[in-house]
mmCIF file with all atom_site columns, C-alpha atoms in Angstrom:
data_model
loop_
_atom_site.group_PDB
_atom_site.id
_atom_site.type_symbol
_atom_site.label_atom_id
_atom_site.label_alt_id
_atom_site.label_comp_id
_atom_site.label_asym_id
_atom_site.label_entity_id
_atom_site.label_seq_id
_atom_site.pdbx_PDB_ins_code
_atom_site.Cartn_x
_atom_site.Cartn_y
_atom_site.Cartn_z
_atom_site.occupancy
_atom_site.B_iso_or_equiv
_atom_site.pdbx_formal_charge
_atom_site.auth_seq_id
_atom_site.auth_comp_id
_atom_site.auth_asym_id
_atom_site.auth_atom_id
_atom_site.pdbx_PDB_model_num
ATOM 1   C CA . UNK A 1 1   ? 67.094  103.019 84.314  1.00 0.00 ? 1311 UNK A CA 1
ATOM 2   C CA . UNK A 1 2   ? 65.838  103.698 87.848  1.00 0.00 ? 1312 UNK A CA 1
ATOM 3   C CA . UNK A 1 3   ? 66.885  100.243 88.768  1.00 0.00 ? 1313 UNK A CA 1
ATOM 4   C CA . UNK A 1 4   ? 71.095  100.563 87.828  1.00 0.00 ? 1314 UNK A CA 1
ATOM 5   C CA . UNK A 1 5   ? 72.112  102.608 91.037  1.00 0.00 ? 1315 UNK A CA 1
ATOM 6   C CA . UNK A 1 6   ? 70.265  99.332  92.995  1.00 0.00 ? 1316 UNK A CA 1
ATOM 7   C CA . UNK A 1 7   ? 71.991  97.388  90.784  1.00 0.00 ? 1317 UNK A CA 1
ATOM 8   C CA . UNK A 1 8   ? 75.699  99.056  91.547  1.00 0.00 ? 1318 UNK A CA 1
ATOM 9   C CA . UNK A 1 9   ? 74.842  99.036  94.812  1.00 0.00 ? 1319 UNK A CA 1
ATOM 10  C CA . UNK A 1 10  ? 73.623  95.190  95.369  1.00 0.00 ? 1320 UNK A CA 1
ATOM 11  C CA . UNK A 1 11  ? 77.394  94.675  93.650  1.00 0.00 ? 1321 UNK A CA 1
ATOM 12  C CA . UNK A 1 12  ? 78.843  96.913  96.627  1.00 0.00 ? 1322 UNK A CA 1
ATOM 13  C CA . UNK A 1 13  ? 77.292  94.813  99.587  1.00 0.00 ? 1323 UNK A CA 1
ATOM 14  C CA . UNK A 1 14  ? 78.208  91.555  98.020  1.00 0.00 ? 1324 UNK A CA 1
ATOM 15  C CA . UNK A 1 15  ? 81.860  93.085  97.657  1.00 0.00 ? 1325 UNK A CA 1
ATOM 16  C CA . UNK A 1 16  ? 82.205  94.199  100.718 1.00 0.00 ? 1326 UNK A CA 1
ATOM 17  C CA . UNK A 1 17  ? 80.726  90.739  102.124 1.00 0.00 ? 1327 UNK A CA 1
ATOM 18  C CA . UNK A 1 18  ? 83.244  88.869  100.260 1.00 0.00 ? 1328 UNK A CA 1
ATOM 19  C CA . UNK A 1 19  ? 86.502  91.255  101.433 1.00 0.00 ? 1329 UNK A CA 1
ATOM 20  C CA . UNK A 1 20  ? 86.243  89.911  104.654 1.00 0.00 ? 1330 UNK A CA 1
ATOM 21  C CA . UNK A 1 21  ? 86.394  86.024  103.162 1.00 0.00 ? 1331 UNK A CA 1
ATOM 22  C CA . UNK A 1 22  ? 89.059  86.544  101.065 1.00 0.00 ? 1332 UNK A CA 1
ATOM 23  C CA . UNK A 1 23  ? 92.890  87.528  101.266 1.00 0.00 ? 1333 UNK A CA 1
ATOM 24  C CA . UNK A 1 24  ? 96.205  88.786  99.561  1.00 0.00 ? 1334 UNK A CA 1
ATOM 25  C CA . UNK A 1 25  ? 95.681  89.505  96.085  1.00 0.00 ? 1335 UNK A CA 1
ATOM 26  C CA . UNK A 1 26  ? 92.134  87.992  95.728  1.00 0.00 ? 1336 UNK A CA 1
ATOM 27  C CA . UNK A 1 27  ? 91.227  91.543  98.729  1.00 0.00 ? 1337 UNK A CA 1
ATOM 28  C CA . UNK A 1 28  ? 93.062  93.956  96.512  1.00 0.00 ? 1338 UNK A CA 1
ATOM 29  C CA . UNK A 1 29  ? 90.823  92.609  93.661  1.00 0.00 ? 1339 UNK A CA 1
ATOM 30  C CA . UNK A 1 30  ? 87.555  92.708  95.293  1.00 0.00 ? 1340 UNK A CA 1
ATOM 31  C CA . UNK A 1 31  ? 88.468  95.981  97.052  1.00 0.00 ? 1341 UNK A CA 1
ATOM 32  C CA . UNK A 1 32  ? 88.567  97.556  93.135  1.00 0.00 ? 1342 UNK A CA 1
ATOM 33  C CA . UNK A 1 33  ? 85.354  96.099  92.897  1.00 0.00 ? 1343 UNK A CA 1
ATOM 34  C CA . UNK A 1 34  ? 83.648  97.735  95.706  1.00 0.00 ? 1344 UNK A CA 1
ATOM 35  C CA . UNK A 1 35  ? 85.143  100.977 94.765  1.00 0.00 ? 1345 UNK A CA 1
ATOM 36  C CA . UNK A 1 36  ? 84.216  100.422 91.571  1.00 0.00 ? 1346 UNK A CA 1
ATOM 37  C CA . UNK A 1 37  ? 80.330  99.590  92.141  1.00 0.00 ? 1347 UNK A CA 1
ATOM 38  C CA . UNK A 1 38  ? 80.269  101.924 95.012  1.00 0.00 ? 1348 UNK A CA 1
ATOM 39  C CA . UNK A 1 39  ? 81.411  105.077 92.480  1.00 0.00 ? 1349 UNK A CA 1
ATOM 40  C CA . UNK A 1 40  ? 78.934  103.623 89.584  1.00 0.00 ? 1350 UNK A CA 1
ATOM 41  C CA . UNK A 1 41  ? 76.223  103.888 92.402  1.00 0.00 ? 1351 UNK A CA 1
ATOM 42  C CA . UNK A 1 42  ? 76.915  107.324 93.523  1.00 0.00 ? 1352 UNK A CA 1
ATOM 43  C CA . UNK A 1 43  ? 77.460  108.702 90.239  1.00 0.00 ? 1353 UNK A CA 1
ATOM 44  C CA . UNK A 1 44  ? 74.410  106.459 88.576  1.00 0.00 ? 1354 UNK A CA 1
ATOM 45  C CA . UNK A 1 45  ? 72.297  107.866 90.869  1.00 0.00 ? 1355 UNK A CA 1
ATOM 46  C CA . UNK A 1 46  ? 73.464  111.465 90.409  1.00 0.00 ? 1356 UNK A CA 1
ATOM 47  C CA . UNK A 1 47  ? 72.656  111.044 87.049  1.00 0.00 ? 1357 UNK A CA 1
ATOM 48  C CA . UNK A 1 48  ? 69.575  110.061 87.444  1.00 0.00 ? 1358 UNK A CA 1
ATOM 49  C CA . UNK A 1 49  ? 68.109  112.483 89.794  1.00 0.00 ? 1359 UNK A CA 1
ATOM 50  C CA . UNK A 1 50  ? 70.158  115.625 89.756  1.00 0.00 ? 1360 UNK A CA 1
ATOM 51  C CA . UNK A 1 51  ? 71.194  115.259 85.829  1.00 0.00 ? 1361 UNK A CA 1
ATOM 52  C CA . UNK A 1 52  ? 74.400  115.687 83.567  1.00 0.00 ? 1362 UNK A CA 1
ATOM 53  C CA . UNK A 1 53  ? 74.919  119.177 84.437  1.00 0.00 ? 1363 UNK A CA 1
ATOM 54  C CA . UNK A 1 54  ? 74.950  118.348 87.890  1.00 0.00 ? 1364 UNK A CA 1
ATOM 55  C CA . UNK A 1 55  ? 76.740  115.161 87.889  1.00 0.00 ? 1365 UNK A CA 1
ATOM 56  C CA . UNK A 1 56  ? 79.449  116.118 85.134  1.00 0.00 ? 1366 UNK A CA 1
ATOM 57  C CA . UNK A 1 57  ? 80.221  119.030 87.382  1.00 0.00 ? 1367 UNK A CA 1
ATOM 58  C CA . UNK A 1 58  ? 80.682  116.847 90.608  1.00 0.00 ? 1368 UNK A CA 1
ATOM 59  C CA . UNK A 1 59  ? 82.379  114.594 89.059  1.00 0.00 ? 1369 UNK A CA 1
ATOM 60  C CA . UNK A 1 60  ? 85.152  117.342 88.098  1.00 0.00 ? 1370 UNK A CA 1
ATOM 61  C CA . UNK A 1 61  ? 85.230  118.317 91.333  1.00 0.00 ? 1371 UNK A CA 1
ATOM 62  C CA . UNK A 1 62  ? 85.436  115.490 93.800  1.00 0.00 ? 1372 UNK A CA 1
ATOM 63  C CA . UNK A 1 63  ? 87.571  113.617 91.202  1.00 0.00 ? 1373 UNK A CA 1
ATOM 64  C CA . UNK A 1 64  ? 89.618  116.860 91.112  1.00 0.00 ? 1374 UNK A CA 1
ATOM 65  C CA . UNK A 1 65  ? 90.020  116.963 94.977  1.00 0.00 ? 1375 UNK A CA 1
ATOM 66  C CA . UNK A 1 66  ? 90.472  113.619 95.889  1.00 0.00 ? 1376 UNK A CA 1
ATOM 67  C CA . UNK A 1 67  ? 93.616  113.224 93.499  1.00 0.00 ? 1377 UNK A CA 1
ATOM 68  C CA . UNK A 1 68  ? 95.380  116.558 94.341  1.00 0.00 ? 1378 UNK A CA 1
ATOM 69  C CA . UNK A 1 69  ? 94.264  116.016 98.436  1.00 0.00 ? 1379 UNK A CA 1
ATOM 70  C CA . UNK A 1 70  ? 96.330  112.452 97.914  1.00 0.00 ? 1380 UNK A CA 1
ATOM 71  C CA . UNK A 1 71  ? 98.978  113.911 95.656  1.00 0.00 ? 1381 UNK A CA 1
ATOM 72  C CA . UNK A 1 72  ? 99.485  116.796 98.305  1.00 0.00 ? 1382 UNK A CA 1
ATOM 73  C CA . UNK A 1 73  ? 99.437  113.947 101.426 1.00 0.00 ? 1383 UNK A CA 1
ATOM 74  C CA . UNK A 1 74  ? 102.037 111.790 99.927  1.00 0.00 ? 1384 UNK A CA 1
ATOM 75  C CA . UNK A 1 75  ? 103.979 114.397 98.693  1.00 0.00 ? 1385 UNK A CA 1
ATOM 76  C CA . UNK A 1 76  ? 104.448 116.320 101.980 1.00 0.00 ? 1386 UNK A CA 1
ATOM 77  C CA . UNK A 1 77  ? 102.436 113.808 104.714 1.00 0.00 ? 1387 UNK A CA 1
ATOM 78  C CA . UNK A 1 78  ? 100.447 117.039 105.008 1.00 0.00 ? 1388 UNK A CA 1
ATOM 79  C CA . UNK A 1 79  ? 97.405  116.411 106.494 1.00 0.00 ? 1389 UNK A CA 1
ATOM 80  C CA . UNK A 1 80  ? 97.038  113.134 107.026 1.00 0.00 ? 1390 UNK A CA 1
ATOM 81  C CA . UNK A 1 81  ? 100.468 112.535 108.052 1.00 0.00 ? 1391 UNK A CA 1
ATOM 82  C CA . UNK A 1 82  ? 103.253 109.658 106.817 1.00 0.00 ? 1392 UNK A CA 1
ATOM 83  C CA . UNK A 1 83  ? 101.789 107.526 104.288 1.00 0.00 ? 1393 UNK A CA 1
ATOM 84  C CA . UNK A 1 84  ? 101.535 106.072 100.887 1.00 0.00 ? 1394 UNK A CA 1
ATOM 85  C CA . UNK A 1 85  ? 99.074  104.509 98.367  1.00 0.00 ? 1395 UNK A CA 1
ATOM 86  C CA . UNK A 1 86  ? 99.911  100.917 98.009  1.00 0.00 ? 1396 UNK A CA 1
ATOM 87  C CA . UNK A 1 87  ? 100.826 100.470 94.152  1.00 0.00 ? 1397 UNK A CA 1
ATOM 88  C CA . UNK A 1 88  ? 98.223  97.172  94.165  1.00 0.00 ? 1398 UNK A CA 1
ATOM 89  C CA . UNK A 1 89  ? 95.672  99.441  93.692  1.00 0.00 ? 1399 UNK A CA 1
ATOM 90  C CA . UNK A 1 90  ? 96.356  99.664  90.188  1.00 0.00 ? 1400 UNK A CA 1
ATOM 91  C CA . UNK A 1 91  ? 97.469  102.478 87.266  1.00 0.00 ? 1401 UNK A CA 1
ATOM 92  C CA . UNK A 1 92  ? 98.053  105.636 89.468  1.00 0.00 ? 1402 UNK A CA 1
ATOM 93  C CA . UNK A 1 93  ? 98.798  109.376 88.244  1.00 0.00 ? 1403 UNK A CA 1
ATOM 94  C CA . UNK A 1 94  ? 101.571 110.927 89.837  1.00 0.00 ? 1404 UNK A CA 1
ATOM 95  C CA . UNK A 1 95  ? 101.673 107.735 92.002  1.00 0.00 ? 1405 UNK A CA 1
ATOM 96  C CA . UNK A 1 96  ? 97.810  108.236 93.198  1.00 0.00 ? 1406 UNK A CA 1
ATOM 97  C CA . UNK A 1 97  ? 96.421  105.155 92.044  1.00 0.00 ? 1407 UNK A CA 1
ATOM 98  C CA . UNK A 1 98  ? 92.870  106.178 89.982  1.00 0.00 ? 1408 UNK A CA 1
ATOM 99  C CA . UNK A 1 99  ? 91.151  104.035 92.628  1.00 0.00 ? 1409 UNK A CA 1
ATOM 100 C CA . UNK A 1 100 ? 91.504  106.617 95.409  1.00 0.00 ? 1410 UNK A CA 1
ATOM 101 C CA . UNK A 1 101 ? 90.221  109.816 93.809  1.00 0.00 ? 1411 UNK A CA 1
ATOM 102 C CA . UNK A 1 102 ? 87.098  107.421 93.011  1.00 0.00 ? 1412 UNK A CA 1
ATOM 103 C CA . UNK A 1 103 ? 86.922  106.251 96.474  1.00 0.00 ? 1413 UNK A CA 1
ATOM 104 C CA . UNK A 1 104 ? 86.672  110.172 97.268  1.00 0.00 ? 1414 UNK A CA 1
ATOM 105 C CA . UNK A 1 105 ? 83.532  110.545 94.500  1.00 0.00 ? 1415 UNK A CA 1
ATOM 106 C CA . UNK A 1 106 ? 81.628  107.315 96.206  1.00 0.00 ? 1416 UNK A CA 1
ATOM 107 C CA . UNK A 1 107 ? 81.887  108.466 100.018 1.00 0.00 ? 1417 UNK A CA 1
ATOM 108 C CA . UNK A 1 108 ? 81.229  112.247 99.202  1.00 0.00 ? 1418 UNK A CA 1
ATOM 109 C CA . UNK A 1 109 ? 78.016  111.869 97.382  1.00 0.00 ? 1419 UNK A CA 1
ATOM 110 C CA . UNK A 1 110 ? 76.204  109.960 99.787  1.00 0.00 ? 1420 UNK A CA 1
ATOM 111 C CA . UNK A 1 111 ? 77.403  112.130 102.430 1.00 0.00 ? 1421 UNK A CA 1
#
């Protein structure tokens, strides 16, 4: 068990290796697979030393945050100014595609 958030995060560095080697669709892909690994790391490794309690309940939150924060900034460009989430990214809710509010879990449980 100890050994999956190494595993997740092995997947990450080869990901982000390959982003730079690739282009067009064949980036969007391997940029869902970095996310991907890189949240299955963070939360993996939550698990593992901080428990369910803990991990269930920052999962709820940073999930929580990261998808109203990018609902709220494409909605009103408020704070991050004029932008949007490309639609490549995959399913989205409320045009937030699911990859972003992960991207928010992986960076803010490191951090």
């Amino acid at each position: 068990m100890r050994a999956i958030p190494w595993l997740f995060t092995t997947l990450v560095v080869l990901s982000q290796t390959l982003w730079v080697l690739v282009s067009g669709e064949n980036r969007v892909m391997v940029t869902a697979m970095s996310v991907t690994s890189f949240f299955l790391a963070s939360v993996s490794h939550a698990y593992l030393k901080r428990g369910l309690a803990w991990t269930a309940g920052f999962l709820a939150i940073s999930l929580s945050f990261g998808w109203l924060i990018e609902v709220l900034g494409t909605r009103t460009q408020f704070p991050f100014g004029d932008y949007m989430d490309a639609e490549a990214l995959g399913p989205a809710v409320l045009s937030v595609p699911i990859l972003i509010p992960m991207a928010w879990t992986m960076v803010s449980y490191p951090i």
